[in-house]
mmCIF file of C-alpha atoms in Angstrom:
data_model
loop_
_atom_site.group_PDB
_atom_site.id
_atom_site.type_symbol
_atom_site.label_atom_id
_atom_site.label_comp_id
_atom_site.label_asym_id
_atom_site.label_seq_id
_atom_site.Cartn_x
_atom_site.Cartn_y
_atom_site.Cartn_z
ATOM 1 C CA GLU A 1 1.081 9.877 14.876
ATOM 2 C CA GLY A 2 1.035 6.222 13.523
ATOM 3 C CA GLN A 3 1.768 3.573 11.331
ATOM 4 C CA VAL A 4 0.098 0.762 8.980
ATOM 5 C CA VAL A 5 1.339 -1.924 7.437
ATOM 6 C CA VAL A 6 -0.388 -2.742 4.068
ATOM 7 C CA ILE A 7 -0.550 -5.763 1.786
ATOM 8 C CA TYR A 8 -1.404 -5.555 -1.851
ATOM 9 C CA ASP A 9 -0.982 -7.387 -5.264
ATOM 10 C CA VAL A 10 0.372 -5.513 -8.730
ATOM 11 C CA THR A 11 -1.612 -6.800 -11.609
ATOM 12 C CA TYR A 12 0.287 -7.393 -15.314
ATOM 13 C CA GLY A 13 -0.825 -3.837 -16.059
ATOM 14 C CA GLY A 14 0.703 -2.384 -13.097
ATOM 15 C CA ALA A 15 -2.441 -1.607 -11.152
ATOM 16 C CA VAL A 16 -2.713 -2.250 -7.219
ATOM 17 C CA VAL A 17 -5.462 -4.586 -6.286
ATOM 18 C CA ASN A 18 -6.289 -7.002 -2.930
ATOM 19 C CA ALA A 19 -4.794 -4.357 -0.892
ATOM 20 C CA ARG A 20 -5.493 -5.057 3.214
ATOM 21 C CA ILE A 21 -4.027 -4.019 6.445
ATOM 22 C CA LEU A 22 -1.704 -5.959 7.962
ATOM 23 C CA SER A 23 -1.302 -3.972 11.132
ATOM 24 C CA SER A 24 -2.264 -0.747 12.152
ATOM 25 C CA THR A 25 -1.228 1.396 15.359
ATOM 26 C CA ASP A 26 -4.571 3.273 14.820
ATOM 27 C CA ASP A 27 -7.479 2.184 12.918
ATOM 28 C CA CYS A 28 -8.529 5.866 12.196
ATOM 29 C CA PHE A 29 -5.701 5.517 9.489
ATOM 30 C CA ASN A 30 -6.863 2.484 7.790
ATOM 31 C CA LYS A 31 -9.476 3.995 5.188
ATOM 32 C CA ALA A 32 -7.228 6.655 4.018
ATOM 33 C CA VAL A 33 -4.293 4.048 3.153
ATOM 34 C CA LEU A 34 -6.249 1.907 1.354
ATOM 35 C CA ARG A 35 -7.590 4.641 -0.205
ATOM 36 C CA ALA A 36 -4.406 5.680 -1.214
ATOM 37 C CA VAL A 37 -2.690 2.651 -2.252
ATOM 38 C CA SER A 38 -5.594 1.663 -4.850
ATOM 39 C CA LYS A 39 -4.214 4.711 -6.803
ATOM 40 C CA TRP A 40 -1.112 3.580 -6.923
ATOM 41 C CA LYS A 41 0.203 2.602 -10.276
ATOM 42 C CA TYR A 42 3.685 0.486 -10.885
ATOM 43 C CA SER A 43 5.571 0.041 -14.172
ATOM 44 C CA PRO A 44 4.867 -3.814 -15.240
ATOM 45 C CA GLY A 45 7.555 -6.267 -14.253
ATOM 46 C CA LEU A 46 8.879 -7.859 -17.191
ATOM 47 C CA GLY A 47 10.087 -11.267 -16.608
ATOM 48 C CA ASP A 48 11.170 -14.205 -19.252
ATOM 49 C CA SER A 49 8.135 -14.413 -21.259
ATOM 50 C CA GLY A 50 6.653 -10.912 -20.756
ATOM 51 C CA ALA A 51 5.055 -8.413 -18.046
ATOM 52 C CA ILE A 52 4.598 -10.649 -14.529
ATOM 53 C CA ARG A 53 2.267 -9.603 -11.750
ATOM 54 C CA ALA A 54 3.992 -9.598 -8.039
ATOM 55 C CA THR A 55 1.947 -10.450 -4.915
ATOM 56 C CA GLY A 56 2.214 -10.028 -1.467
ATOM 57 C CA LEU A 57 4.025 -6.686 -1.638
ATOM 58 C CA GLN A 58 4.124 -5.145 1.838
ATOM 59 C CA GLN A 59 4.566 -1.168 2.325
ATOM 60 C CA VAL A 60 4.593 0.445 5.721
ATOM 61 C CA ILE A 61 2.852 4.134 5.791
ATOM 62 C CA SER A 62 3.931 6.451 8.636
ATOM 63 C CA PHE A 63 1.942 9.040 10.034
ATOM 64 C CA GLU A 64 3.567 11.825 11.646
ATOM 65 C CA GLN A 65 2.152 14.885 13.259
ATOM 66 C CA PRO A 66 4.111 18.673 11.663
ATOM 67 C CA ASP A 67 6.714 20.095 14.111
ATOM 68 C CA GLY A 68 4.647 22.626 16.258
ATOM 69 C CA GLU A 69 1.411 20.735 16.470
#
């Protein structure tokens, strides 16, 4: 079991870039988190002048053992 906090940016087109680990209870989860986050896609955000990018987004990813294990 463990927890990873990842920080990343989202491009104008909705792709995740610059993902990096902010904190982690166990380094064994870090590679899997970075690989997964890099595949995420967002709908582009829209501002007054069109698509916008987002920077410094944070997400907590938790890993838990299934019941009975």
